[in-house]
């Protein structure tokens, strides 16, 4: 089997200086000009998935027009182009996260990344009575995989409490790191509350007790600078589609020593070194975990998306979104009968709320009529909804292309909800 490595790793685009040019940013996202319900779109459902810039669309198109072939398997020109682009994407993603290329496993996204760790890393180590420590604000994809493996071994999943502001009760979490804890798993940014967790301190605390840590970075990588080496985290999971890239693709960062020790979790082509009917041997990491033909375009699109983020600059994106979060919070606080859920001191651009006059589903329907795209429901965090004693929330979530006009459109639509239901 040939494995063509790119001669030179893809270089991150230089970050531009100065404030964000919103008109220019918006011009790069063609879908934002799409009329919805006959009017202007205010897209505020970015925590579910973000829109894609021209550069990502072009990278996907270019791949299928000029490079499409299978990777790693042939010596012809197109196979070489596809492999170079695909492995170049691995270099790009590794550089973005501060990892080595061997530590980046391509997956279908955060969910698959966490499942991989659950089955390949944790399951063989678990003993009856062992614990997996979570927080009360985890997404179902950072709860259910652990429950599945725990059930097989008589282990259990425990979760640390969340305060009324939607922050982790850090002291309680720390006390729950115990003799039986085999892994601590927590999100970097809560998708329902926007809370930014103190992940560096959490990793330190876990490591001080010899416990590995997994961070769910689904809501972080498009908004905060992430350096897995500086965090010293064992596993970091992320998705392309929440960071301006295509759906169905993502990555797992894992320390090399973990990947070396882990058994493959899916068998098939490309993950093997040799196969005979008596037995098989495994390819090097990370390929040992990548059975079958991968989502080649997904990798290339994800790398283009990270280039886009880098070109805008995470600091600039963060400042822009933070200013909008402050403005949005102030606007929503003025609306009678509206209650924000999640008011942490450290917050990313997520505004979750309930209204006393209408169910979140009805609020969402009226907002949609006004061209405002938000998410309503439990956001795959049912335990958190129980914690706040609400069936669901309305969630407006921000991205680089949002502006004050989107927040004003949201505010006007919420006043309409009050007129109709209040
Ligand atoms: N974790 C968090 C915090 C999320 O917000 C999401 C997506 N809503 C996931 C995990 C799962 O991501 P994906 O569906 O891309 O696998």
XYZ file of C-alpha atoms and ligand atoms in Angstrom:
438
model
C 0.000 0.000 0.000
C 1.362 3.421 -0.859
C 0.980 6.295 1.487
C 1.826 9.592 -0.070
C 2.750 12.308 2.357
C 2.490 15.936 1.316
C 5.912 17.431 0.611
C 5.126 20.532 2.611
C 2.439 20.773 5.264
C -0.360 23.204 4.450
C 0.445 26.546 6.010
C -2.116 28.415 8.035
C -3.285 31.625 6.387
C -2.000 34.701 8.176
C -4.552 36.294 10.468
C -5.676 39.744 9.363
C -5.451 42.626 11.802
C -8.062 45.223 12.775
C -11.767 44.890 13.505
C -13.940 42.445 11.658
C -15.377 43.745 8.352
C -18.883 42.320 8.706
C -20.061 43.180 5.193
C -17.072 41.394 3.717
C -17.484 38.413 5.999
C -21.152 38.109 5.045
C -20.381 38.326 1.342
C -18.374 35.123 1.761
C -21.420 33.150 2.959
C -23.809 32.876 -0.004
C -26.618 31.266 2.002
C -27.000 34.395 4.127
C -28.549 36.132 1.088
C -31.172 33.391 0.822
C -34.671 34.763 1.481
C -36.608 32.755 4.080
C -40.381 33.034 4.542
C -40.142 35.787 1.962
C -37.799 37.949 4.014
C -34.339 38.436 5.465
C -32.633 35.501 7.164
C -31.213 36.054 10.653
C -29.314 32.805 11.112
C -28.892 32.239 14.840
C -28.667 28.450 14.928
C -24.905 28.223 14.702
C -24.479 25.902 17.663
C -26.449 23.312 15.694
C -24.445 23.891 12.546
C -22.725 26.901 11.036
C -22.981 28.095 7.439
C -20.145 27.529 4.970
C -17.981 30.197 3.327
C -17.140 30.289 -0.397
C -13.622 29.019 0.314
C -15.027 25.799 1.794
C -17.546 25.380 -1.007
C -14.746 25.922 -3.531
C -12.474 23.393 -1.804
C -15.220 20.745 -1.949
C -16.008 21.525 -5.576
C -12.332 21.575 -6.527
C -11.794 18.202 -4.902
C -14.564 16.493 -6.878
C -13.697 18.292 -10.137
C -9.944 17.900 -10.076
C -8.791 15.360 -7.511
C -11.482 12.766 -6.882
C -10.019 9.313 -6.337
C -9.563 6.924 -3.451
C -6.768 7.683 -1.008
C -3.676 5.667 -0.034
C -4.351 2.893 -2.514
C -3.092 3.628 -5.988
C -0.125 5.146 -7.716
C -1.965 7.093 -10.413
C -1.986 10.856 -10.576
C -5.486 11.452 -9.244
C -4.938 9.086 -6.311
C -1.808 11.002 -5.489
C -3.648 14.333 -5.648
C -6.447 13.023 -3.440
C -4.020 11.512 -0.931
C -1.871 14.634 -0.823
C -4.920 16.832 -0.207
C -6.366 14.417 2.357
C -3.141 13.999 4.326
C -2.465 17.724 3.940
C -5.783 18.268 5.696
C -4.544 16.119 8.571
C -1.463 18.340 8.876
C -3.682 21.396 8.817
C -6.057 20.099 11.498
C -3.136 18.943 13.640
C -1.511 22.378 13.383
C -4.789 24.106 14.260
C -5.120 22.082 17.464
C -1.408 22.106 18.314
C -1.067 18.336 17.799
C 1.190 16.020 15.820
C -0.367 14.521 12.663
C -0.218 10.975 14.097
C -2.443 12.108 16.950
C -5.345 13.135 14.693
C -7.873 10.405 13.913
C -10.467 11.340 11.335
C -14.016 10.534 12.386
C -17.588 11.445 11.488
C -17.559 14.103 14.196
C -17.573 14.644 17.930
C -20.065 11.841 18.543
C -17.981 9.239 16.769
C -14.788 10.541 18.367
C -16.243 10.047 21.845
C -17.589 6.599 20.959
C -14.155 5.621 19.710
C -12.592 6.540 23.055
C -15.404 4.797 24.954
C -14.997 1.516 23.125
C -11.297 1.429 22.285
C -9.738 3.163 25.268
C -12.108 2.839 28.177
C -14.057 -0.388 27.773
C -11.031 -2.720 28.082
C -9.869 -0.891 31.237
C -13.203 -0.757 33.064
C -13.861 -2.885 36.132
C -17.098 -3.308 38.077
C -17.624 -0.310 40.351
C -15.473 2.035 38.275
C -16.753 5.525 37.529
C -16.750 7.902 34.595
C -17.054 11.472 35.829
C -19.077 13.895 33.713
C -20.641 17.279 34.394
C -24.337 18.080 34.539
C -24.116 20.103 31.334
C -22.985 17.412 28.900
C -24.450 16.758 25.474
C -26.014 13.314 25.084
C -23.052 12.320 22.930
C -20.831 12.821 25.976
C -23.169 10.801 28.215
C -24.652 7.875 26.323
C -21.424 6.302 24.960
C -20.095 6.141 28.532
C -23.344 4.584 29.748
C -23.129 1.947 27.032
C -19.621 0.829 27.989
C -20.267 1.207 31.726
C -23.265 -1.128 31.473
C -21.102 -3.827 29.918
C -18.713 -3.803 32.888
C -20.879 -2.921 35.883
C -19.304 0.526 36.025
C -21.274 3.749 36.423
C -21.553 7.246 35.080
C -21.655 10.091 37.607
C -22.108 13.801 36.947
C -21.047 16.863 38.935
C -23.653 19.540 39.665
C -24.206 22.771 37.784
C -24.922 26.034 39.642
C -27.943 28.274 39.106
C -25.880 30.458 36.762
C -25.017 27.445 34.669
C -21.435 27.091 35.834
C -19.809 23.864 36.890
C -19.634 23.488 40.671
C -15.901 23.057 40.450
C -15.348 22.061 44.083
C -18.056 19.416 43.903
C -16.572 18.129 40.637
C -13.114 18.008 42.212
C -14.410 16.033 45.180
C -16.009 13.546 42.810
C -12.646 12.693 41.232
C -12.070 9.556 43.219
C -10.262 6.265 43.525
C -12.687 4.638 41.121
C -12.709 7.385 38.468
C -11.298 5.969 35.236
C -11.972 9.000 33.037
C -13.182 12.588 33.402
C -15.111 13.826 30.371
C -16.457 17.379 30.014
C -17.277 19.910 27.394
C -15.133 22.928 26.637
C -18.215 25.043 25.887
C -21.768 24.040 26.791
C -24.029 23.942 23.735
C -27.111 24.752 25.811
C -25.736 27.433 28.132
C -22.653 28.846 26.430
C -20.638 28.268 29.619
C -16.914 28.043 28.999
C -15.506 25.450 31.365
C -12.103 25.855 33.053
C -10.758 22.930 31.075
C -7.043 23.519 31.752
C -7.643 23.455 35.523
C -9.893 20.419 35.139
C -7.274 18.492 33.204
C -4.682 19.401 35.866
C -6.939 18.211 38.685
C -7.721 14.951 36.906
C -4.066 14.305 36.102
C -3.025 15.023 39.683
C -5.010 11.879 40.541
C -3.758 9.889 37.554
C -7.091 10.190 35.728
C -7.157 10.817 31.976
C -9.380 13.604 30.638
C -11.472 13.939 27.503
C -12.707 17.326 26.328
C -15.732 17.643 24.045
C -14.707 20.586 21.893
C -17.720 20.609 19.551
C -18.716 24.141 20.559
C -15.220 25.483 21.103
C -12.998 25.254 18.058
C -14.763 27.949 16.005
C -14.808 30.396 18.902
C -11.772 29.891 21.161
C -8.132 29.136 20.511
C -7.457 25.498 21.419
C -3.998 24.096 22.038
C -4.265 20.467 23.054
C -0.604 20.309 24.029
C -0.867 23.330 26.331
C -4.066 21.863 27.813
C -2.241 18.555 28.203
C -5.594 16.892 27.555
C -5.644 13.174 26.726
C -8.489 13.298 24.208
C -10.125 16.214 22.391
C -13.155 15.672 20.161
C -14.493 18.083 17.539
C -16.791 18.391 14.530
C -16.189 20.157 11.233
C -19.749 21.345 10.648
C -19.905 23.607 13.698
C -16.743 25.334 12.510
C -17.771 26.378 8.969
C -16.848 22.999 7.467
C -18.920 20.208 5.924
C -21.201 17.899 7.908
C -20.366 14.290 8.757
C -16.703 14.931 9.454
C -14.591 15.591 12.519
C -11.545 14.568 14.421
C -10.318 12.982 17.580
C -7.069 14.228 19.036
C -5.509 11.624 21.311
C -2.075 11.450 22.893
C 0.006 9.095 20.870
C 0.655 6.727 23.760
C -3.095 6.241 24.175
C -3.589 5.565 20.475
C -0.712 3.068 20.485
C -2.251 1.228 23.449
C -5.799 1.219 22.075
C -7.192 -1.651 20.015
C -8.873 -0.889 16.699
C -12.627 -0.448 16.991
C -13.699 -1.091 13.411
C -12.095 -3.556 11.050
C -11.740 -3.209 7.301
C -9.516 -1.875 4.584
C -6.697 0.578 5.303
C -6.548 -0.086 9.061
C -4.490 -3.255 8.646
C -0.855 -4.009 7.903
C -1.332 -7.689 7.048
C -4.371 -9.938 6.837
C -4.538 -13.707 6.767
C -7.266 -16.098 7.830
C -5.201 -16.911 10.910
C -5.128 -13.295 12.014
C -4.327 -9.718 11.075
C -1.920 -7.015 12.165
C -2.656 -3.318 12.424
C -1.524 -0.283 10.541
C 0.310 2.551 12.307
C -1.619 5.191 14.243
C -3.801 6.979 13.343
C -4.688 4.742 10.362
C -5.376 1.820 12.694
C -8.611 3.635 13.593
C -9.667 4.594 10.071
C -11.228 1.534 8.453
C -12.682 1.867 4.980
C -12.797 4.675 2.447
C -12.944 7.908 4.425
C -14.817 11.133 3.775
C -12.004 12.589 1.706
C -13.869 15.743 0.714
C -14.879 16.163 4.370
C -11.256 16.331 5.460
C -10.392 18.804 2.719
C -13.441 20.944 3.499
C -12.657 20.928 7.226
C -9.098 22.067 6.552
C -10.407 24.885 4.324
C -12.789 25.891 7.122
C -9.922 26.050 9.620
C -7.990 28.180 7.114
C -10.999 30.488 7.013
C -11.088 30.761 10.817
C -7.362 31.374 10.933
C -7.584 34.068 8.275
C -10.247 35.904 10.286
C -8.314 35.295 13.504
C -9.853 33.591 16.504
C -9.115 36.580 18.690
C -11.049 38.864 16.351
C -13.893 36.365 15.977
C -14.035 35.965 19.758
C -14.109 39.733 20.349
C -16.853 40.183 17.744
C -19.000 37.393 19.159
C -18.408 38.558 22.709
C -19.605 42.076 21.901
C -22.701 40.598 20.249
C -23.299 38.346 23.246
C -23.245 41.383 25.539
C -25.614 43.279 23.238
C -27.928 40.276 22.852
C -28.002 39.678 26.609
C -28.937 43.330 27.227
C -31.674 43.208 24.567
C -33.196 39.988 25.870
C -33.086 41.158 29.487
C -35.393 44.040 28.489
C -38.130 41.682 27.316
C -40.733 41.136 30.059
C -41.296 37.500 31.003
C -38.084 36.294 29.368
C -35.629 34.328 31.511
C -32.093 33.598 30.386
C -30.868 30.101 31.219
C -27.090 30.221 31.575
C -25.482 33.403 32.824
C -21.970 32.162 33.524
C -19.171 34.685 33.990
C -17.212 32.981 31.191
C -19.559 32.531 28.265
C -19.398 31.962 24.528
C -22.011 33.324 22.111
C -25.068 31.361 23.185
C -28.331 32.870 24.451
C -30.676 30.251 25.875
C -33.999 31.405 27.282
C -37.593 30.645 28.123
C -40.623 32.949 28.036
C -43.444 32.792 30.509
C -46.092 33.446 27.837
C -45.288 30.674 25.365
C -43.692 27.248 25.024
C -40.243 27.332 23.365
C -41.667 25.444 20.387
C -44.250 28.182 19.793
C -41.608 30.866 20.243
C -39.465 29.126 17.622
C -42.378 28.955 15.189
C -43.088 32.687 15.458
C -39.393 33.508 15.145
C -39.232 31.401 12.004
C -42.130 33.374 10.502
C -39.992 36.458 11.075
C -36.955 34.930 9.376
C -35.098 34.197 12.627
C -33.559 30.723 12.705
C -33.036 29.490 16.266
C -33.082 26.073 17.885
C -35.794 25.059 20.320
C -35.853 21.890 22.391
C -33.613 20.142 24.885
C -30.511 20.562 22.701
C -29.503 16.965 23.440
C -28.965 17.925 27.088
C -31.997 16.434 28.832
C -30.320 16.187 32.271
C -29.496 19.895 32.079
C -33.104 20.767 31.216
C -34.172 18.766 34.286
C -31.634 20.672 36.368
C -33.234 23.971 35.341
C -36.749 22.505 35.538
C -37.628 23.486 31.980
C -38.822 21.157 29.224
C -36.813 23.017 26.618
C -35.283 26.382 25.818
C -35.045 28.698 22.841
C -31.402 29.012 21.843
C -29.903 31.775 19.734
C -26.258 31.028 18.960
C -23.754 33.327 17.308
C -21.124 33.049 14.609
C -18.665 35.338 12.872
C -21.248 36.627 10.340
C -23.881 37.695 12.861
C -24.454 41.356 13.596
C -26.575 43.748 15.582
C -29.226 43.578 12.821
C -29.720 39.857 13.558
C -30.202 40.614 17.250
C -32.650 43.405 16.438
C -34.617 41.050 14.204
C -34.672 38.531 17.065
C -35.835 41.188 19.507
C -38.645 42.389 17.202
C -39.807 38.825 16.697
C -39.835 38.197 20.453
C -42.051 41.241 20.926
C -44.392 39.717 18.360
C -44.449 36.529 20.471
C -45.491 38.640 23.444
C -48.215 40.359 21.453
C -49.580 37.008 20.259
C -49.256 34.982 23.472
C -48.814 37.532 26.252
N -21.079 17.939 22.018
C -21.603 19.155 21.970
C -21.309 20.121 23.090
C -22.411 19.529 20.887
O -22.928 20.758 20.844
C -22.651 18.594 19.856
C -23.539 18.933 18.684
N -24.738 19.548 19.037
C -22.059 17.345 19.945
C -21.283 17.040 21.032
C -22.246 16.307 18.882
O -21.629 16.752 17.698
P -21.861 15.973 16.325
O -23.350 15.869 16.172
O -21.240 16.861 15.301
O -21.203 14.648 16.447
